[in-house]
Amino acid sequence: MTATTAAAEVDAEVRGILERVAADSFPPLHAVHHLLSVGVCVPCTFRMFGAFSHVCSCTSLTASVLHSFLEDHDDSAKGGPCSCLSTDEACCSVCFGVLLPTCHQDDGVVSFNGISPIDRITSMVFQAVQRESYQLDEFFLEISLPAVVAANERAIRLHMKEKYGNENWFKDKIFSQQTMSVKEALRLLLVPSLEKKLDVKHGNNSFRIRLTYTHDDASRKLKSLLPNDRNRKRKTESREGTDTRRNSTYEDNQILSETDSFIHKTLECIQDQEFCSLFQLPPEKVFKPCHLVISCLRSPIYIGGRYLKLSRNVSQSCWIIDDERMGEASVEEIIGEDVRTICRGDGCKFHAAGREDIDVRMLGSGRPFLIEVLNARSIPSAIEVEQIAEKINSSEKKYVRVRNLKLVDREIWSMMREGEAEKQKQYAALIWTSRSLTDVDLQKISGVNDMEIVQNTPIRVLHRRSPLERKRIIHWMEIEKVEGSSNYYLLHLCTQAGTYIKEFVHGDLGRTHPSIGAILGCRAEILQLDVTDVKMDLLQ
């Protein structure tokens, strides 16, 4: 088949589609021609007439092809130069080139070099995914457009209503109603192409591909036309003038983002009559396309289990005071860094069912915890999770051990938070008393059953905790004498979550009552404390 024959077949196919659309959906062709003449692109023209789905897959349907069709079917389109073909460098005055992509990126204007525009955008997305080596099973396409797109579309609709509102076809057609948006149209164009290129299905929003289109010049100009903007502008100028050290790039982007949000909200409140008095109808032609930024982001993934802390000089989270580290390491860093490395995440957050002091060991079955990995490039397999646990558990320093490490759903986080206040915790404490205890004393301790105590916020944490009175339950206690000593005892107890154990032993100058010291009628001090069990059904 020759190139001429192939072109003729394509032309015949396009004309066949146009014939069907014209018979089914289109208004008088002079109205279509008028839309093209005021700078509306072919995709937006069909979209605004409710016919986009009929032609979205027809990549060879250009303005010149459509104009040729109009000349053959509408005498008003014949003769003389056509304004819709005279501005080759113009973008669509509605979508700003989004649906016929000629968009600026950080490295300049995208050149398609004969490649289909949609294929080119697809290729750019594919490169962004490959560059970060994301592991995909599904994806969700997010699209962000500047508010000026909605404003210009509204201006075009009102212009057409003003020009053709009294004609029967306008009253009957869908043009004046809400039709497919630019976002929906772009998604319809891109999703099949992305599914094919990425070899995964669209639907799950755990991995999001985001196309962010901006047009700073048009957004600023539109904002200046909106009512009640003077005070906002004055506030912005005042804010900028008070901080000469500001990061101009970051804050300018923040201002533009705020501007776009402000425009959307303001436009929603403006009635059509006021809109027509504020804005040019039809809007002026556009010669600069949108700026496009492609970004990828995975929703957080969670790896959970139970940790044991075997050192009395390791904090749960990284603890730094006045640029000085407290302790040798932290549970958060020891576990989190290995998890983040395997998942290739941007960072991670550590969550646990409660916490212990730096000088308290966490023993027994361990404390439930979750590592929230941010923007993970890969999701670890069960074998890789086992390798993480093995690496932590085989560390020479033996500060921390993990149990039952596995990939878990986000729901575990909510369940852990909900169960935290209801859980019971068991402890073993080495205590000293100012006198030797008698059998009666030991029986007093061991006879405790669901005893209520009242604790005011301990003195040692008053600088960071609100001064509150808390009621807690001591479920049971057992006490035994340490062999070879007269005043040292090992106290085992089970308490309600949130009980301050150290203060329960020594009384905290009367702020906890009753205390071990008050029950025994002597001074009592705690020398060492271990958590021996956290009673929760999670991550066993």
Coordinates of C-alpha atoms in Angstrom, one line a residue, residues 112-349:
F112 CA 6.9 15.7 19.6
N113 CA 8.9 15.1 16.4
G114 CA 6.1 13.3 14.6
I115 CA 5.2 11.2 17.6
S116 CA 1.5 11.2 18.7
P117 CA 1.1 13.8 21.5
I118 CA -0.6 11.3 23.7
D119 CA 2.1 8.7 23.1
R120 CA 4.7 11.4 24.0
I121 CA 3.0 12.2 27.3
T122 CA 2.8 8.5 27.9
S123 CA 6.5 8.1 27.2
M124 CA 7.3 10.9 29.6
V125 CA 5.2 9.3 32.4
F126 CA 6.9 5.9 31.7
Q127 CA 10.3 7.6 31.9
A128 CA 9.4 9.1 35.3
V129 CA 8.3 5.7 36.6
Q130 CA 11.4 4.0 35.3
R131 CA 13.7 6.7 36.6
E132 CA 12.7 5.9 40.1
S133 CA 12.3 2.1 39.4
Y134 CA 8.8 1.9 40.9
Q135 CA 7.4 -1.6 41.3
L136 CA 3.8 -1.4 40.0
D137 CA 0.7 -3.6 40.1
E138 CA -1.9 -0.9 39.4
F139 CA -1.9 2.9 39.1
F140 CA -4.3 5.9 39.4
L141 CA -4.0 9.0 37.2
E142 CA -4.4 12.3 38.9
I143 CA -4.7 15.5 36.9
S144 CA -4.4 19.1 38.2
L145 CA -5.4 22.0 36.0
P146 CA -5.1 25.7 36.6
A147 CA -8.3 27.5 37.4
V148 CA -8.1 29.6 34.3
V149 CA -9.1 26.5 32.2
A150 CA -12.5 26.4 34.0
A151 CA -12.8 30.2 33.7
N152 CA -12.1 30.3 30.0
E153 CA -14.5 27.4 29.3
R154 CA -17.2 29.2 31.1
A155 CA -16.4 32.3 29.1
I156 CA -16.7 30.4 25.8
R157 CA -20.0 28.8 26.9
L158 CA -21.4 32.2 27.8
H159 CA -20.1 33.7 24.5
M160 CA -21.9 31.0 22.5
K161 CA -25.0 31.5 24.5
E162 CA -24.9 35.2 23.8
K163 CA -24.3 34.5 20.1
Y164 CA -26.6 31.5 19.5
G165 CA -28.9 31.4 22.5
N166 CA -32.0 32.2 20.6
E167 CA -31.5 29.5 18.0
N168 CA -33.4 26.3 18.4
W169 CA -30.4 24.0 18.1
F170 CA -28.7 25.7 21.1
K171 CA -31.7 25.2 23.3
D172 CA -32.0 21.6 22.3
K173 CA -28.3 20.7 22.4
I174 CA -26.1 19.7 25.3
F175 CA -23.7 22.6 24.7
S176 CA -25.1 24.9 27.4
Q177 CA -25.1 22.0 30.0
Q178 CA -22.3 20.4 31.8
T179 CA -20.4 18.0 29.5
M180 CA -17.2 16.0 29.8
S181 CA -14.5 18.1 31.6
V182 CA -11.0 18.6 30.3
K183 CA -9.7 16.4 33.1
E184 CA -12.1 13.6 32.1
A185 CA -11.2 14.0 28.4
L186 CA -7.5 13.9 29.1
R187 CA -7.9 10.8 31.3
L188 CA -9.9 9.1 28.5
L189 CA -7.1 9.8 26.1
L190 CA -4.2 8.8 28.4
V191 CA -5.4 5.8 30.5
P192 CA -5.5 3.2 27.7
S193 CA -2.1 4.4 26.4
L194 CA -0.6 4.3 30.0
E195 CA -2.1 0.8 30.7
K196 CA -0.4 -0.5 27.6
K197 CA 2.9 1.1 28.2
L198 CA 3.1 0.4 31.9
D199 CA 1.5 -3.1 31.5
V200 CA -0.7 -2.6 34.5
K201 CA -4.4 -1.6 35.0
H202 CA -5.7 1.8 36.0
G203 CA -7.9 1.9 39.1
N204 CA -6.1 1.4 42.4
N205 CA -5.1 4.7 43.9
S206 CA -2.3 3.4 46.1
F207 CA 0.2 4.4 43.4
R208 CA -0.6 7.8 41.9
I209 CA 0.7 9.3 38.7
R210 CA 0.1 13.1 38.9
L211 CA 0.1 15.5 36.0
T212 CA 0.2 19.0 37.3
Y213 CA -0.5 21.7 34.7
T214 CA 0.1 25.3 35.5
H215 CA 0.0 28.6 33.7
D216 CA 1.4 31.3 35.9
D217 CA 0.8 34.3 33.6
A218 CA -2.8 33.5 32.9
S219 CA -3.5 32.7 36.5
R220 CA -2.1 36.0 37.7
K221 CA -4.0 37.9 35.1
L222 CA -7.3 36.1 36.0
K223 CA -6.8 36.7 39.7
S224 CA -6.3 40.4 39.1
L225 CA -9.7 40.6 37.4
L226 CA -11.6 38.9 40.3
P227 CA -13.5 41.0 42.9
N228 CA -12.4 41.5 46.5
D229 CA -8.9 40.7 45.6
R230 CA -7.3 44.0 46.6
N231 CA -7.2 43.1 50.3
R232 CA -5.8 39.7 49.6
K233 CA -3.1 41.2 47.4
R234 CA -2.2 43.7 50.1
K235 CA -1.9 41.0 52.7
T236 CA 0.4 39.0 50.4
E237 CA 2.6 42.0 49.7
S238 CA 2.7 42.8 53.5
R239 CA 3.7 39.2 54.3
E240 CA 6.5 39.2 51.6
G241 CA 7.8 42.5 52.9
T242 CA 8.2 41.4 56.5
D243 CA 10.7 38.5 55.8
T244 CA 13.7 39.5 53.6
R245 CA 15.2 36.0 54.1
R246 CA 12.3 34.1 52.5
N247 CA 12.8 31.3 50.0
S248 CA 11.4 33.1 46.9
T249 CA 11.0 30.0 44.8
Y250 CA 9.2 28.0 47.5
E251 CA 6.9 30.9 48.6
D252 CA 6.1 32.0 45.1
N253 CA 4.9 28.5 44.4
Q254 CA 2.9 28.5 47.6
I255 CA 1.3 31.9 46.6
L256 CA 0.5 30.5 43.1
S257 CA -1.1 27.4 44.7
E258 CA -3.1 29.6 47.0
T259 CA -4.1 31.8 44.1
D260 CA -5.5 28.9 42.1
S261 CA -7.5 27.8 45.1
F262 CA -8.8 31.3 45.6
I263 CA -9.8 31.6 41.9
H264 CA -11.8 28.4 42.0
K265 CA -13.7 29.4 45.1
T266 CA -14.3 33.0 43.8
L267 CA -15.6 31.8 40.4
E268 CA -18.1 29.5 42.1
C269 CA -19.7 32.5 43.8
I270 CA -19.9 34.7 40.7
Q271 CA -23.2 34.7 38.8
D272 CA -23.2 34.6 35.0
Q273 CA -24.2 38.3 34.6
E274 CA -21.3 39.5 36.8
F275 CA -18.9 37.1 35.1
C276 CA -19.7 38.6 31.7
S277 CA -19.0 42.1 33.1
L278 CA -15.6 41.0 34.4
F279 CA -14.2 38.9 31.6
Q280 CA -13.7 39.2 27.9
L281 CA -16.1 37.1 25.8
P282 CA -14.8 35.2 24.0
P283 CA -11.4 35.0 25.8
E284 CA -8.3 36.1 24.0
K285 CA -6.3 33.5 22.1
V286 CA -3.5 31.7 24.0
F287 CA 0.0 31.5 22.6
K288 CA 1.8 29.9 25.6
P289 CA 0.9 26.4 26.6
C290 CA 0.7 25.1 30.2
H291 CA 3.7 24.0 32.1
L292 CA 3.6 20.3 32.9
V293 CA 5.2 18.6 35.9
I294 CA 4.9 14.8 36.2
S295 CA 5.3 13.2 39.6
C296 CA 4.7 9.8 41.0
L297 CA 3.8 8.9 44.6
R298 CA 2.9 5.7 46.4
S299 CA 0.6 5.7 49.4
P300 CA 2.4 4.7 52.6
I301 CA 3.0 1.0 53.1
Y302 CA 3.2 -0.6 56.6
I303 CA 5.5 -3.2 58.0
G304 CA 4.7 -4.3 61.5
G305 CA 5.7 -6.7 64.2
R306 CA 6.9 -6.7 67.8
Y307 CA 10.2 -5.4 69.1
L308 CA 12.2 -6.3 72.1
K309 CA 14.6 -3.7 73.5
L310 CA 17.5 -5.3 75.4
S311 CA 19.5 -2.2 76.3
R312 CA 18.9 0.3 79.1
N313 CA 20.6 3.0 77.0
V314 CA 18.5 2.9 73.8
S315 CA 15.4 5.2 73.4
Q316 CA 12.3 4.3 71.5
S317 CA 12.6 7.2 69.1
C318 CA 15.6 9.4 68.2
W319 CA 16.2 11.6 71.3
I320 CA 18.3 14.7 70.9
I321 CA 18.6 17.6 73.4
D322 CA 20.6 20.7 72.5
D323 CA 22.2 18.9 69.6
E324 CA 23.4 16.0 71.9
R325 CA 22.1 12.5 71.4
M326 CA 20.6 10.8 74.4
G327 CA 21.5 7.1 74.5
E328 CA 23.5 5.0 72.1
A329 CA 20.7 4.5 69.5
S330 CA 16.9 4.3 69.1
V331 CA 14.5 1.5 68.2
E332 CA 13.1 3.8 65.5
E333 CA 16.4 4.2 63.7
I334 CA 17.6 0.6 64.1
I335 CA 14.4 -0.9 62.6
G336 CA 13.3 2.0 60.4
E337 CA 16.5 2.4 58.4
D338 CA 16.7 -1.3 57.4
V339 CA 13.0 -1.2 56.3
R340 CA 13.4 2.1 54.4
T341 CA 16.5 0.8 52.6
I342 CA 14.7 -2.4 51.3
C343 CA 11.6 -0.5 50.3
R344 CA 13.6 2.4 48.8
G345 CA 11.3 4.9 50.4
D346 CA 11.7 8.7 50.8
G347 CA 11.5 8.2 54.6
C348 CA 9.6 6.4 57.3
K349 CA 7.7 7.0 60.5

